[in-house]
Amino acid sequence: MTHAFPAALLGAACLLAAQSATASTVYGIDFPAGDISFADRVVSFTPGFGFGGGVAPCTDASKALGVASAGPDSYLGECNGYVSLGEGGSLVLGFDDNLLVPSGDAAPDLQVFAGGDHDEHFLVLIGMAGGTEDWFALTGTEGSIFLGGSTGIDIDAAAGVMPGMAFSRVMIVDLPRYCNPETGLMEWSVGEACGVDIAHLPYDGPWAGVDIYGLGAISTVPAPIPLPAAGLMLATALGGLVALRRRRG
């Protein structure tokens, strides 16, 4: 006897199971869903400026995708495993095979692997799945502002985020340092003096702006299977059932 129908169902089950993964730990952060947790796609990237007003270096945004594999400490001039947003730059990353969801508690749900020093301030916003343009600002170290460094974020704490919501995009916006001529100090800094020429920023090297080397959804679910794929699975299963009935007849 040929078990066509059970075999078809097994194939469908295997396809569904492929979306799950073994838990993993990356830089000391536990990701229960494993490698599926990390951003898959660069939605948009607008580099900011670097020292002297030019475009910031290290602008390969694809370096922020996948499992975070390179830390923030690289040799001067090297762009290994990270993208520098530049002063005032913005980066939007997307999740294709999974969705970021609220966990319902105060534990971190989203991990932004960010290098750089504490002078590099940035914002993080999340966008809902389904193409809506609504963005929700996440709560950081100082209100909505995050400081440089790898950061775990509880998205449940963000205004407007409710249980049952799902998010497929994350926007990171660097807050540019600039000189406040009234105080003589740099804004978005920690008391740094402007210097002799208040029209220019201090030297930032190749790491102008916040450096992103990974983005992972700790609280996540697999993305729904697109309707055509789901229909194909159903058709395969039904085709197996018809074949089995013919053989038995």
Short mmCIF file of N, CA, C and O in Angstrom, two decimals, residues 70-197:
data_model
loop_
_atom_site.label_atom_id
_atom_site.label_comp_id
_atom_site.label_asym_id
_atom_site.label_seq_id
_atom_site.Cartn_x
_atom_site.Cartn_y
_atom_site.Cartn_z
N ALA A 70 29.73 40.37 14.60
CA ALA A 70 30.89 41.23 14.78
C ALA A 70 30.58 42.27 15.83
O ALA A 70 29.57 42.96 15.76
N GLY A 71 31.45 42.37 16.81
CA GLY A 71 31.24 43.34 17.87
C GLY A 71 31.61 44.74 17.46
O GLY A 71 32.06 44.98 16.34
N PRO A 72 31.45 45.69 18.36
CA PRO A 72 31.69 47.10 18.02
C PRO A 72 33.16 47.48 17.99
O PRO A 72 33.49 48.57 17.54
N ASP A 73 34.04 46.61 18.49
CA ASP A 73 35.45 46.97 18.60
C ASP A 73 36.22 46.49 17.37
O ASP A 73 36.62 45.33 17.28
N SER A 74 36.41 47.36 16.39
CA SER A 74 37.17 47.06 15.19
C SER A 74 38.34 48.02 15.11
O SER A 74 38.35 49.07 15.74
N TYR A 75 39.32 47.64 14.31
CA TYR A 75 40.47 48.52 14.15
C TYR A 75 40.08 49.78 13.37
O TYR A 75 39.16 49.77 12.56
N LEU A 76 40.81 50.83 13.63
CA LEU A 76 40.54 52.11 12.99
C LEU A 76 40.49 51.96 11.47
O LEU A 76 41.39 51.41 10.87
N GLY A 77 39.41 52.44 10.88
CA GLY A 77 39.27 52.40 9.44
C GLY A 77 38.63 51.14 8.88
O GLY A 77 38.33 51.07 7.70
N GLU A 78 38.43 50.12 9.72
CA GLU A 78 37.81 48.90 9.25
C GLU A 78 36.30 48.95 9.44
O GLU A 78 35.81 49.52 10.41
N CYS A 79 35.58 48.34 8.51
CA CYS A 79 34.12 48.31 8.60
C CYS A 79 33.67 46.85 8.70
O CYS A 79 32.91 46.37 7.86
N ASN A 80 34.14 46.17 9.69
CA ASN A 80 33.87 44.75 9.82
C ASN A 80 32.57 44.47 10.56
O ASN A 80 32.47 44.67 11.76
N GLY A 81 31.56 44.05 9.81
CA GLY A 81 30.35 43.52 10.45
C GLY A 81 29.38 44.54 11.00
O GLY A 81 28.48 44.16 11.75
N TYR A 82 29.52 45.79 10.67
CA TYR A 82 28.58 46.78 11.20
C TYR A 82 28.37 47.89 10.19
O TYR A 82 29.15 48.07 9.25
N VAL A 83 27.29 48.63 10.37
CA VAL A 83 27.03 49.82 9.56
C VAL A 83 26.99 51.03 10.49
O VAL A 83 26.40 50.97 11.57
N SER A 84 27.64 52.11 10.09
CA SER A 84 27.58 53.37 10.84
C SER A 84 26.49 54.24 10.23
O SER A 84 26.51 54.51 9.04
N LEU A 85 25.55 54.66 11.06
CA LEU A 85 24.46 55.47 10.55
C LEU A 85 24.92 56.87 10.15
O LEU A 85 24.30 57.51 9.30
N GLY A 86 25.99 57.34 10.76
CA GLY A 86 26.40 58.71 10.55
C GLY A 86 25.56 59.64 11.42
O GLY A 86 24.49 59.25 11.92
N GLU A 87 26.05 60.84 11.62
CA GLU A 87 25.32 61.80 12.45
C GLU A 87 23.99 62.16 11.77
O GLU A 87 23.97 62.70 10.67
N GLY A 88 22.89 61.81 12.42
CA GLY A 88 21.57 62.11 11.87
C GLY A 88 21.06 61.10 10.87
O GLY A 88 20.00 61.31 10.27
N GLY A 89 21.77 59.99 10.67
CA GLY A 89 21.33 58.97 9.71
C GLY A 89 20.18 58.14 10.25
O GLY A 89 19.90 58.12 11.45
N SER A 90 19.49 57.44 9.34
CA SER A 90 18.37 56.58 9.75
C SER A 90 18.43 55.27 8.98
O SER A 90 18.79 55.23 7.81
N LEU A 91 18.07 54.19 9.68
CA LEU A 91 18.11 52.84 9.12
C LEU A 91 16.83 52.13 9.48
O LEU A 91 16.41 52.15 10.64
N VAL A 92 16.18 51.50 8.49
CA VAL A 92 14.99 50.69 8.74
C VAL A 92 15.29 49.27 8.30
O VAL A 92 15.64 49.02 7.15
N LEU A 93 15.17 48.33 9.25
CA LEU A 93 15.38 46.92 8.98
C LEU A 93 14.06 46.17 9.09
O LEU A 93 13.18 46.55 9.87
N GLY A 94 13.93 45.10 8.31
CA GLY A 94 12.68 44.35 8.30
C GLY A 94 12.87 42.89 8.67
O GLY A 94 13.92 42.29 8.43
N PHE A 95 11.82 42.32 9.26
CA PHE A 95 11.76 40.89 9.54
C PHE A 95 10.86 40.24 8.49
O PHE A 95 9.71 40.66 8.31
N ASP A 96 11.37 39.22 7.79
CA ASP A 96 10.58 38.55 6.76
C ASP A 96 10.00 37.23 7.23
O ASP A 96 8.83 36.94 6.98
N ASP A 97 10.80 36.42 7.91
CA ASP A 97 10.33 35.08 8.31
C ASP A 97 9.83 35.03 9.74
O ASP A 97 9.46 33.98 10.25
N ASN A 98 9.80 36.16 10.41
CA ASN A 98 9.29 36.23 11.78
C ASN A 98 8.71 37.60 12.05
O ASN A 98 8.87 38.52 11.23
N LEU A 99 8.02 37.74 13.16
CA LEU A 99 7.44 39.02 13.57
C LEU A 99 7.81 39.30 15.02
O LEU A 99 7.85 38.39 15.85
N LEU A 100 8.07 40.55 15.31
CA LEU A 100 8.32 41.00 16.68
C LEU A 100 6.99 41.20 17.37
O LEU A 100 6.10 41.87 16.83
N VAL A 101 6.83 40.63 18.57
CA VAL A 101 5.56 40.73 19.29
C VAL A 101 5.81 41.11 20.75
O VAL A 101 6.87 40.80 21.30
N PRO A 102 4.84 41.77 21.40
CA PRO A 102 4.97 42.05 22.83
C PRO A 102 4.96 40.74 23.62
O PRO A 102 4.26 39.79 23.27
N SER A 103 5.74 40.70 24.69
CA SER A 103 5.82 39.49 25.51
C SER A 103 4.81 39.49 26.65
O SER A 103 4.56 38.45 27.27
N GLY A 104 4.25 40.67 26.95
CA GLY A 104 3.30 40.75 28.05
C GLY A 104 3.93 40.96 29.40
O GLY A 104 3.24 40.97 30.43
N ASP A 105 5.25 41.14 29.43
CA ASP A 105 5.93 41.42 30.70
C ASP A 105 6.99 42.49 30.46
O ASP A 105 7.08 43.07 29.38
N ALA A 106 7.80 42.75 31.48
CA ALA A 106 8.78 43.83 31.40
C ALA A 106 10.13 43.38 30.87
O ALA A 106 11.08 44.16 30.83
N ALA A 107 10.24 42.14 30.43
CA ALA A 107 11.51 41.63 29.91
C ALA A 107 11.79 42.24 28.53
O ALA A 107 10.86 42.60 27.80
N PRO A 108 13.06 42.33 28.14
CA PRO A 108 13.38 42.86 26.81
C PRO A 108 12.79 41.99 25.70
O PRO A 108 12.86 40.76 25.76
N ASP A 109 12.21 42.62 24.71
CA ASP A 109 11.62 41.92 23.56
C ASP A 109 12.46 42.10 22.30
O ASP A 109 12.37 41.28 21.38
N LEU A 110 13.22 43.18 22.25
CA LEU A 110 14.01 43.53 21.07
C LEU A 110 15.42 43.86 21.51
O LEU A 110 15.61 44.60 22.48
N GLN A 111 16.41 43.31 20.80
CA GLN A 111 17.80 43.61 21.12
C GLN A 111 18.43 44.35 19.96
O GLN A 111 18.47 43.85 18.83
N VAL A 112 18.91 45.56 20.24
CA VAL A 112 19.64 46.34 19.25
C VAL A 112 21.12 46.21 19.57
O VAL A 112 21.58 46.69 20.61
N PHE A 113 21.86 45.54 18.70
CA PHE A 113 23.29 45.40 18.89
C PHE A 113 23.95 46.65 18.31
O PHE A 113 24.12 46.78 17.11
N ALA A 114 24.28 47.57 19.20
CA ALA A 114 24.81 48.87 18.80
C ALA A 114 26.16 49.10 19.43
O ALA A 114 26.33 48.92 20.64
N GLY A 115 27.12 49.49 18.61
CA GLY A 115 28.44 49.83 19.12
C GLY A 115 28.55 51.33 19.31
O GLY A 115 27.61 52.08 19.11
N GLY A 116 29.73 51.74 19.67
CA GLY A 116 29.96 53.17 19.84
C GLY A 116 29.93 53.56 21.31
O GLY A 116 29.57 52.78 22.18
N ASP A 117 30.33 54.78 21.57
CA ASP A 117 30.41 55.25 22.95
C ASP A 117 29.08 55.83 23.41
O ASP A 117 28.10 55.87 22.69
N HIS A 118 29.09 56.33 24.64
CA HIS A 118 27.86 56.84 25.24
C HIS A 118 27.44 58.18 24.67
O HIS A 118 26.40 58.72 25.03
N ASP A 119 28.27 58.77 23.80
CA ASP A 119 27.88 60.04 23.18
C ASP A 119 26.91 59.83 22.02
O ASP A 119 26.34 60.79 21.53
N GLU A 120 26.77 58.61 21.56
CA GLU A 120 25.97 58.36 20.37
C GLU A 120 24.54 58.05 20.75
O GLU A 120 24.19 56.93 21.07
N HIS A 121 23.71 59.07 20.72
CA HIS A 121 22.31 58.94 21.09
C HIS A 121 21.48 58.56 19.87
O HIS A 121 21.77 58.99 18.75
N PHE A 122 20.44 57.77 20.09
CA PHE A 122 19.60 57.37 18.97
C PHE A 122 18.18 57.06 19.44
O PHE A 122 17.92 56.86 20.63
N LEU A 123 17.27 57.04 18.47
CA LEU A 123 15.87 56.68 18.70
C LEU A 123 15.60 55.32 18.07
O LEU A 123 16.24 54.95 17.08
N VAL A 124 14.62 54.59 18.62
CA VAL A 124 14.19 53.31 18.04
C VAL A 124 12.67 53.32 17.93
O VAL A 124 11.98 53.60 18.92
N LEU A 125 12.17 53.04 16.75
CA LEU A 125 10.73 52.97 16.51
C LEU A 125 10.41 51.63 15.84
O LEU A 125 11.25 51.06 15.13
N ILE A 126 9.20 51.12 16.06
CA ILE A 126 8.79 49.87 15.43
C ILE A 126 7.54 50.10 14.59
O ILE A 126 6.66 50.89 14.95
N GLY A 127 7.48 49.41 13.45
CA GLY A 127 6.36 49.53 12.53
C GLY A 127 5.59 48.23 12.44
O GLY A 127 6.18 47.15 12.41
N MET A 128 4.28 48.33 12.39
CA MET A 128 3.43 47.14 12.39
C MET A 128 3.54 46.39 11.07
O MET A 128 3.85 46.95 10.02
N ALA A 129 3.29 45.08 11.15
CA ALA A 129 3.23 44.25 9.96
C ALA A 129 1.97 44.60 9.17
O ALA A 129 1.00 45.10 9.72
N GLY A 130 1.99 44.35 7.87
CA GLY A 130 0.81 44.58 7.05
C GLY A 130 0.84 45.86 6.25
O GLY A 130 -0.16 46.24 5.65
N GLY A 131 1.98 46.56 6.25
CA GLY A 131 2.11 47.71 5.38
C GLY A 131 1.65 49.04 5.97
O GLY A 131 1.79 50.07 5.33
N THR A 132 1.12 49.06 7.18
CA THR A 132 0.70 50.33 7.78
C THR A 132 1.91 51.21 8.04
O THR A 132 3.02 50.73 8.28
N GLU A 133 1.71 52.51 7.95
CA GLU A 133 2.81 53.46 8.15
C GLU A 133 2.89 53.95 9.59
O GLU A 133 3.63 54.89 9.87
N ASP A 134 2.12 53.39 10.47
CA ASP A 134 2.17 53.80 11.87
C ASP A 134 3.47 53.32 12.52
O ASP A 134 3.87 52.18 12.36
N TRP A 135 4.11 54.22 13.26
CA TRP A 135 5.34 53.90 13.97
C TRP A 135 5.15 54.16 15.46
O TRP A 135 4.47 55.12 15.84
N PHE A 136 5.75 53.34 16.28
CA PHE A 136 5.64 53.45 17.73
C PHE A 136 7.04 53.66 18.30
O PHE A 136 7.93 52.83 18.13
N ALA A 137 7.23 54.80 18.99
CA ALA A 137 8.52 55.13 19.57
C ALA A 137 8.73 54.31 20.85
O ALA A 137 7.86 54.27 21.72
N LEU A 138 9.87 53.65 20.94
CA LEU A 138 10.17 52.84 22.11
C LEU A 138 10.80 53.68 23.20
O LEU A 138 11.40 54.73 22.94
N THR A 139 10.65 53.21 24.42
CA THR A 139 11.15 53.95 25.59
C THR A 139 12.61 53.58 25.84
O THR A 139 12.95 52.40 25.96
N GLY A 140 13.47 54.62 25.91
CA GLY A 140 14.89 54.39 26.07
C GLY A 140 15.41 54.79 27.43
O GLY A 140 14.66 54.91 28.40
N THR A 141 16.72 54.99 27.46
CA THR A 141 17.39 55.32 28.72
C THR A 141 16.92 56.67 29.26
O THR A 141 16.74 56.84 30.47
N GLU A 142 16.73 57.61 28.36
CA GLU A 142 16.28 58.94 28.75
C GLU A 142 15.02 59.27 27.97
O GLU A 142 15.05 59.93 26.94
N GLY A 143 13.89 58.79 28.44
CA GLY A 143 12.65 58.96 27.70
C GLY A 143 12.68 58.10 26.45
O GLY A 143 12.79 56.89 26.54
N SER A 144 12.62 58.74 25.28
CA SER A 144 12.66 58.00 24.03
C SER A 144 14.07 57.90 23.47
O SER A 144 14.26 57.37 22.37
N ILE A 145 15.07 58.36 24.21
CA ILE A 145 16.44 58.41 23.72
C ILE A 145 17.25 57.25 24.29
O ILE A 145 17.23 56.99 25.49
N PHE A 146 17.98 56.56 23.41
CA PHE A 146 18.87 55.48 23.82
C PHE A 146 20.31 55.97 23.71
O PHE A 146 20.63 56.81 22.86
N LEU A 147 21.17 55.41 24.55
CA LEU A 147 22.58 55.74 24.50
C LEU A 147 23.33 54.65 23.74
O LEU A 147 22.84 53.54 23.58
N GLY A 148 24.53 54.98 23.26
CA GLY A 148 25.32 54.02 22.50
C GLY A 148 25.59 52.76 23.31
O GLY A 148 25.79 52.80 24.52
N GLY A 149 25.61 51.64 22.62
CA GLY A 149 25.86 50.35 23.26
C GLY A 149 24.72 49.39 23.01
O GLY A 149 23.59 49.79 22.68
N SER A 150 25.02 48.10 23.13
CA SER A 150 24.00 47.07 22.91
C SER A 150 22.87 47.24 23.91
O SER A 150 23.10 47.41 25.11
N THR A 151 21.64 47.21 23.42
CA THR A 151 20.49 47.61 24.23
C THR A 151 19.32 46.64 24.06
O THR A 151 18.91 46.35 22.94
N GLY A 152 18.80 46.14 25.18
CA GLY A 152 17.57 45.35 25.17
C GLY A 152 16.39 46.25 25.49
O GLY A 152 16.45 47.08 26.40
N ILE A 153 15.29 46.11 24.73
CA ILE A 153 14.16 47.03 24.85
C ILE A 153 12.87 46.26 25.08
O ILE A 153 12.57 45.30 24.36
N ASP A 154 12.11 46.70 26.06
CA ASP A 154 10.78 46.15 26.34
C ASP A 154 9.77 46.92 25.50
O ASP A 154 9.46 48.07 25.81
N ILE A 155 9.24 46.32 24.44
CA ILE A 155 8.32 47.06 23.58
C ILE A 155 6.94 47.21 24.22
O ILE A 155 6.16 48.07 23.82
N ASP A 156 6.63 46.38 25.24
CA ASP A 156 5.35 46.52 25.94
C ASP A 156 5.21 47.89 26.60
O ASP A 156 4.10 48.37 26.81
N ALA A 157 6.36 48.50 26.93
CA ALA A 157 6.33 49.79 27.64
C ALA A 157 6.05 50.96 26.72
O ALA A 157 5.82 52.08 27.19
N ALA A 158 6.07 50.74 25.40
CA ALA A 158 5.87 51.83 24.46
C ALA A 158 4.40 52.24 24.39
O ALA A 158 3.50 51.39 24.43
N ALA A 159 4.16 53.53 24.30
CA ALA A 159 2.79 54.03 24.21
C ALA A 159 2.12 53.50 22.94
O ALA A 159 2.68 53.59 21.85
N GLY A 160 0.94 52.94 23.10
CA GLY A 160 0.17 52.45 21.96
C GLY A 160 0.38 51.00 21.61
O GLY A 160 -0.39 50.43 20.83
N VAL A 161 1.42 50.38 22.15
CA VAL A 161 1.67 48.96 21.87
C VAL A 161 0.76 48.11 22.75
O VAL A 161 0.76 48.25 23.97
N MET A 162 -0.01 47.23 22.12
CA MET A 162 -0.99 46.42 22.83
C MET A 162 -0.75 44.94 22.57
O MET A 162 -0.17 44.57 21.54
N PRO A 163 -1.23 44.07 23.48
CA PRO A 163 -1.14 42.62 23.23
C PRO A 163 -1.83 42.26 21.92
O PRO A 163 -2.87 42.83 21.57
N GLY A 164 -1.25 41.33 21.20
CA GLY A 164 -1.81 40.91 19.93
C GLY A 164 -1.24 41.62 18.72
O GLY A 164 -1.46 41.20 17.58
N MET A 165 -0.53 42.74 18.95
CA MET A 165 0.10 43.44 17.84
C MET A 165 1.32 42.66 17.36
O MET A 165 1.93 41.90 18.11
N ALA A 166 1.68 42.86 16.10
CA ALA A 166 2.87 42.25 15.53
C ALA A 166 3.59 43.27 14.67
O ALA A 166 2.95 44.06 13.96
N PHE A 167 4.92 43.26 14.72
CA PHE A 167 5.72 44.28 14.05
C PHE A 167 6.76 43.62 13.14
O PHE A 167 7.36 42.62 13.50
N SER A 168 6.93 44.21 11.97
CA SER A 168 7.86 43.65 10.99
C SER A 168 9.01 44.59 10.63
O SER A 168 9.88 44.22 9.86
N ARG A 169 9.02 45.81 11.17
CA ARG A 169 10.05 46.78 10.84
C ARG A 169 10.54 47.50 12.09
O ARG A 169 9.78 47.74 13.02
N VAL A 170 11.82 47.82 12.07
CA VAL A 170 12.44 48.59 13.16
C VAL A 170 13.23 49.74 12.54
O VAL A 170 14.03 49.52 11.63
N MET A 171 12.98 50.95 13.02
CA MET A 171 13.69 52.13 12.55
C MET A 171 14.63 52.62 13.65
O MET A 171 14.23 52.77 14.81
N ILE A 172 15.87 52.87 13.26
CA ILE A 172 16.86 53.43 14.18
C ILE A 172 17.31 54.77 13.61
O ILE A 172 17.72 54.86 12.44
N VAL A 173 17.23 55.82 14.42
CA VAL A 173 17.55 57.17 13.97
C VAL A 173 18.64 57.74 14.88
O VAL A 173 18.45 57.84 16.10
N ASP A 174 19.76 58.10 14.29
CA ASP A 174 20.84 58.71 15.07
C ASP A 174 20.52 60.18 15.33
O ASP A 174 20.04 60.90 14.45
N LEU A 175 20.77 60.61 16.56
CA LEU A 175 20.58 62.02 16.91
C LEU A 175 21.92 62.73 16.72
O LEU A 175 22.89 62.43 17.42
N PRO A 176 22.00 63.65 15.77
CA PRO A 176 23.29 64.26 15.45
C PRO A 176 23.80 65.17 16.54
O PRO A 176 23.04 65.95 17.13
N ARG A 177 25.08 65.06 16.80
CA ARG A 177 25.70 66.00 17.73
C ARG A 177 25.94 67.33 17.01
O ARG A 177 26.34 67.36 15.86
N TYR A 178 25.67 68.40 17.70
CA TYR A 178 25.93 69.71 17.13
C TYR A 178 26.25 70.69 18.25
O TYR A 178 25.94 70.45 19.42
N CYS A 179 26.87 71.75 17.89
CA CYS A 179 27.30 72.72 18.89
C CYS A 179 26.18 73.69 19.23
O CYS A 179 25.55 74.26 18.33
N ASN A 180 25.95 73.86 20.50
CA ASN A 180 25.02 74.88 20.97
C ASN A 180 25.84 76.13 21.31
O ASN A 180 26.53 76.16 22.33
N PRO A 181 25.78 77.15 20.45
CA PRO A 181 26.63 78.33 20.69
C PRO A 181 26.30 79.07 21.97
O PRO A 181 27.13 79.81 22.50
N GLU A 182 25.10 78.88 22.50
CA GLU A 182 24.73 79.58 23.73
C GLU A 182 25.42 78.99 24.94
O GLU A 182 25.74 79.69 25.90
N THR A 183 25.66 77.67 24.90
CA THR A 183 26.30 77.02 26.05
C THR A 183 27.76 76.68 25.77
O THR A 183 28.53 76.44 26.70
N GLY A 184 28.14 76.63 24.49
CA GLY A 184 29.50 76.23 24.15
C GLY A 184 29.73 74.73 24.26
O GLY A 184 30.86 74.26 24.25
N LEU A 185 28.63 73.97 24.40
CA LEU A 185 28.73 72.52 24.56
C LEU A 185 28.02 71.81 23.40
O LEU A 185 27.16 72.39 22.73
N MET A 186 28.42 70.56 23.18
CA MET A 186 27.78 69.75 22.15
C MET A 186 26.44 69.23 22.66
O MET A 186 26.33 68.76 23.80
N GLU A 187 25.41 69.31 21.83
CA GLU A 187 24.13 68.70 22.15
C GLU A 187 24.21 67.20 21.86
O GLU A 187 24.94 66.77 20.98
N TRP A 188 23.41 66.42 22.58
CA TRP A 188 23.43 64.96 22.51
C TRP A 188 24.82 64.43 22.84
O TRP A 188 25.32 63.49 22.25
N SER A 189 25.43 65.06 23.83
CA SER A 189 26.74 64.64 24.28
C SER A 189 26.72 64.61 25.81
O SER A 189 25.67 64.76 26.43
N VAL A 190 27.87 64.40 26.41
CA VAL A 190 27.95 64.35 27.88
C VAL A 190 28.87 65.45 28.38
O VAL A 190 29.87 65.21 29.05
N GLY A 191 28.53 66.68 28.02
CA GLY A 191 29.30 67.82 28.50
C GLY A 191 30.52 68.12 27.67
O GLY A 191 31.42 68.83 28.14
N GLU A 192 30.59 67.59 26.45
CA GLU A 192 31.76 67.82 25.61
C GLU A 192 31.76 69.25 25.09
O GLU A 192 30.75 69.76 24.63
N ALA A 193 32.93 69.89 25.15
CA ALA A 193 33.05 71.26 24.65
C ALA A 193 33.05 71.27 23.14
O ALA A 193 33.46 70.32 22.49
N CYS A 194 32.57 72.36 22.56
CA CYS A 194 32.49 72.47 21.11
C CYS A 194 33.85 72.50 20.44
O CYS A 194 34.03 72.02 19.34
N GLY A 195 34.84 73.09 21.05
CA GLY A 195 36.13 73.24 20.40
C GLY A 195 36.29 74.64 19.85
O GLY A 195 35.45 75.52 20.04
N VAL A 196 37.39 74.84 19.14
CA VAL A 196 37.72 76.17 18.64
C VAL A 196 36.72 76.62 17.57
O VAL A 196 36.20 77.73 17.62
N ASP A 197 36.44 75.72 16.61
CA ASP A 197 35.52 76.06 15.53
C ASP A 197 34.17 75.44 15.84
O ASP A 197 33.98 74.23 15.67
#
